[in-house]
């Protein structure tokens, strides 16, 4: 159990999930360990949608980021960083589809979470195209 939570905290999500699954064979996991495992699974699932289906990546990282914002994998990207980037990716996809008003909302969210002026400028561009 301890090795599993440590592995997850160290960015070795799959190994941590495996360790916690093994530990569960000997007894019920405590709430904290089970939470770590759940958030790690969501992180991995969100990463599987990365660049493929931005709305799903937003959904899964949106679950992880508020609960465990610093969770990361081997890439070093935290859940909160991935959440913001997924929102921006989704906004860009929406803009590419001509859904500028929805893109504006997404860019606004990315800007509010990050304070990055790139997203503010993208929001303003989307706003100009929103009719």
Short mmCIF file of C-alpha atoms in Angstrom, two decimals:
data_model
loop_
_atom_site.label_atom_id
_atom_site.label_comp_id
_atom_site.label_asym_id
_atom_site.label_seq_id
_atom_site.Cartn_x
_atom_site.Cartn_y
_atom_site.Cartn_z
CA UNK A 1 0.00 0.00 0.00
CA UNK A 2 2.71 2.45 0.97
CA UNK A 3 4.82 1.61 -2.07
CA UNK A 4 1.77 2.06 -4.28
CA UNK A 5 0.95 5.53 -2.97
CA UNK A 6 4.64 6.46 -3.10
CA UNK A 7 4.90 5.32 -6.74
CA UNK A 8 1.86 7.33 -7.71
CA UNK A 9 3.26 10.39 -5.95
CA UNK A 10 6.56 9.88 -7.77
CA UNK A 11 4.88 9.78 -11.19
CA UNK A 12 4.98 6.02 -11.72
CA UNK A 13 1.23 5.76 -12.03
CA UNK A 14 0.93 2.28 -13.53
CA UNK A 15 3.30 0.77 -10.98
CA UNK A 16 1.42 2.47 -8.17
CA UNK A 17 -1.91 1.17 -9.42
CA UNK A 18 -0.44 -2.32 -9.64
CA UNK A 19 0.95 -2.16 -6.09
CA UNK A 20 -2.37 -0.94 -4.70
CA UNK A 21 -4.23 -3.67 -6.55
CA UNK A 22 -1.90 -6.26 -5.00
CA UNK A 23 -2.34 -4.73 -1.55
CA UNK A 24 -6.10 -4.89 -1.97
CA UNK A 25 -5.87 -8.66 -2.27
CA UNK A 26 -4.89 -8.74 1.42
CA UNK A 27 -7.48 -6.30 2.70
CA UNK A 28 -9.66 -3.34 1.93
CA UNK A 29 -7.74 -0.25 0.88
CA UNK A 30 -8.15 2.86 2.98
CA UNK A 31 -9.88 5.87 1.45
CA UNK A 32 -6.66 7.74 0.76
CA UNK A 33 -5.00 4.86 -1.11
CA UNK A 34 -8.16 4.15 -3.07
CA UNK A 35 -8.37 7.83 -3.99
CA UNK A 36 -4.79 7.83 -5.23
CA UNK A 37 -5.56 4.84 -7.40
CA UNK A 38 -8.74 6.41 -8.78
CA UNK A 39 -7.01 9.70 -9.66
CA UNK A 40 -4.11 7.82 -11.26
CA UNK A 41 -6.56 5.88 -13.42
CA UNK A 42 -8.30 9.09 -14.45
CA UNK A 43 -4.96 10.71 -15.25
CA UNK A 44 -3.95 7.77 -17.47
CA UNK A 45 -7.35 7.76 -19.17
CA UNK A 46 -7.14 11.50 -19.80
CA UNK A 47 -3.65 11.09 -21.25
CA UNK A 48 -4.96 8.40 -23.61
CA UNK A 49 -7.26 11.01 -25.16
CA UNK A 50 -4.46 13.60 -25.47
CA UNK A 51 -4.48 15.10 -28.95
CA UNK A 52 -7.20 12.68 -30.06
CA UNK A 53 -10.37 13.81 -28.28
CA UNK A 54 -9.80 17.05 -26.41
CA UNK A 55 -13.23 17.10 -24.80
CA UNK A 56 -12.53 13.76 -23.12
CA UNK A 57 -9.07 14.91 -22.04
CA UNK A 58 -10.70 18.00 -20.50
CA UNK A 59 -13.23 15.81 -18.70
CA UNK A 60 -10.70 13.43 -17.14
CA UNK A 61 -8.10 16.03 -16.21
CA UNK A 62 -10.94 18.17 -14.91
CA UNK A 63 -11.65 15.38 -12.43
CA UNK A 64 -8.02 14.96 -11.35
CA UNK A 65 -6.74 18.54 -11.26
CA UNK A 66 -8.94 19.82 -8.40
CA UNK A 67 -8.27 16.76 -6.24
CA UNK A 68 -4.60 16.12 -6.99
CA UNK A 69 -3.23 19.08 -8.99
CA UNK A 70 0.41 17.99 -8.78
CA UNK A 71 -0.14 14.40 -9.92
CA UNK A 72 2.19 13.74 -12.82
CA UNK A 73 3.41 10.94 -15.00
CA UNK A 74 6.84 10.26 -16.47
CA UNK A 75 6.57 13.34 -18.69
CA UNK A 76 6.56 15.58 -15.62
CA UNK A 77 3.35 17.34 -16.65
CA UNK A 78 1.10 17.93 -13.67
CA UNK A 79 -2.61 17.27 -13.81
CA UNK A 80 -3.32 20.98 -13.53
CA UNK A 81 -0.96 21.78 -16.43
CA UNK A 82 -2.54 19.07 -18.54
CA UNK A 83 -6.02 20.33 -17.66
CA UNK A 84 -5.21 23.84 -18.87
CA UNK A 85 -3.53 22.59 -22.04
CA UNK A 86 -6.44 20.23 -22.74
CA UNK A 87 -8.87 23.14 -22.41
CA UNK A 88 -6.77 25.15 -24.87
CA UNK A 89 -6.57 22.18 -27.25
CA UNK A 90 -10.32 21.77 -27.08
CA UNK A 91 -10.79 25.50 -27.69
CA UNK A 92 -8.56 25.33 -30.75
CA UNK A 93 -10.50 22.34 -32.04
CA UNK A 94 -13.77 24.23 -31.53
CA UNK A 95 -12.37 27.21 -33.41
CA UNK A 96 -11.28 24.94 -36.25
CA UNK A 97 -14.89 23.73 -36.42
CA UNK A 98 -16.15 27.32 -36.61
CA UNK A 99 -17.64 27.16 -33.11
CA UNK A 100 -16.06 30.40 -32.04
CA UNK A 101 -18.43 31.23 -29.20
CA UNK A 102 -17.73 27.90 -27.51
CA UNK A 103 -14.01 28.34 -28.20
CA UNK A 104 -14.16 31.75 -26.53
CA UNK A 105 -15.56 30.17 -23.35
CA UNK A 106 -12.83 27.53 -23.33
CA UNK A 107 -10.02 30.02 -23.91
CA UNK A 108 -11.48 32.17 -21.15
CA UNK A 109 -11.33 29.20 -18.78
CA UNK A 110 -7.72 28.46 -19.76
CA UNK A 111 -6.82 32.10 -19.20
CA UNK A 112 -8.57 32.27 -15.83
CA UNK A 113 -6.76 29.15 -14.63
CA UNK A 114 -3.32 30.06 -15.94
CA UNK A 115 -3.13 33.82 -16.35
CA UNK A 116 -1.25 33.15 -19.59
CA UNK A 117 -1.65 36.04 -22.03
CA UNK A 118 -1.54 33.63 -24.98
CA UNK A 119 -4.95 32.34 -23.93
CA UNK A 120 -6.26 35.86 -23.38
CA UNK A 121 -5.26 36.79 -26.94
CA UNK A 122 -6.79 33.57 -28.30
CA UNK A 123 -9.98 34.34 -26.35
CA UNK A 124 -10.10 37.82 -27.84
CA UNK A 125 -9.61 36.38 -31.34
CA UNK A 126 -12.39 33.85 -30.74
CA UNK A 127 -14.59 36.65 -29.42
CA UNK A 128 -14.02 38.65 -32.61
CA UNK A 129 -15.10 35.64 -34.67
CA UNK A 130 -18.09 34.81 -32.47
CA UNK A 131 -21.23 36.07 -34.14
#
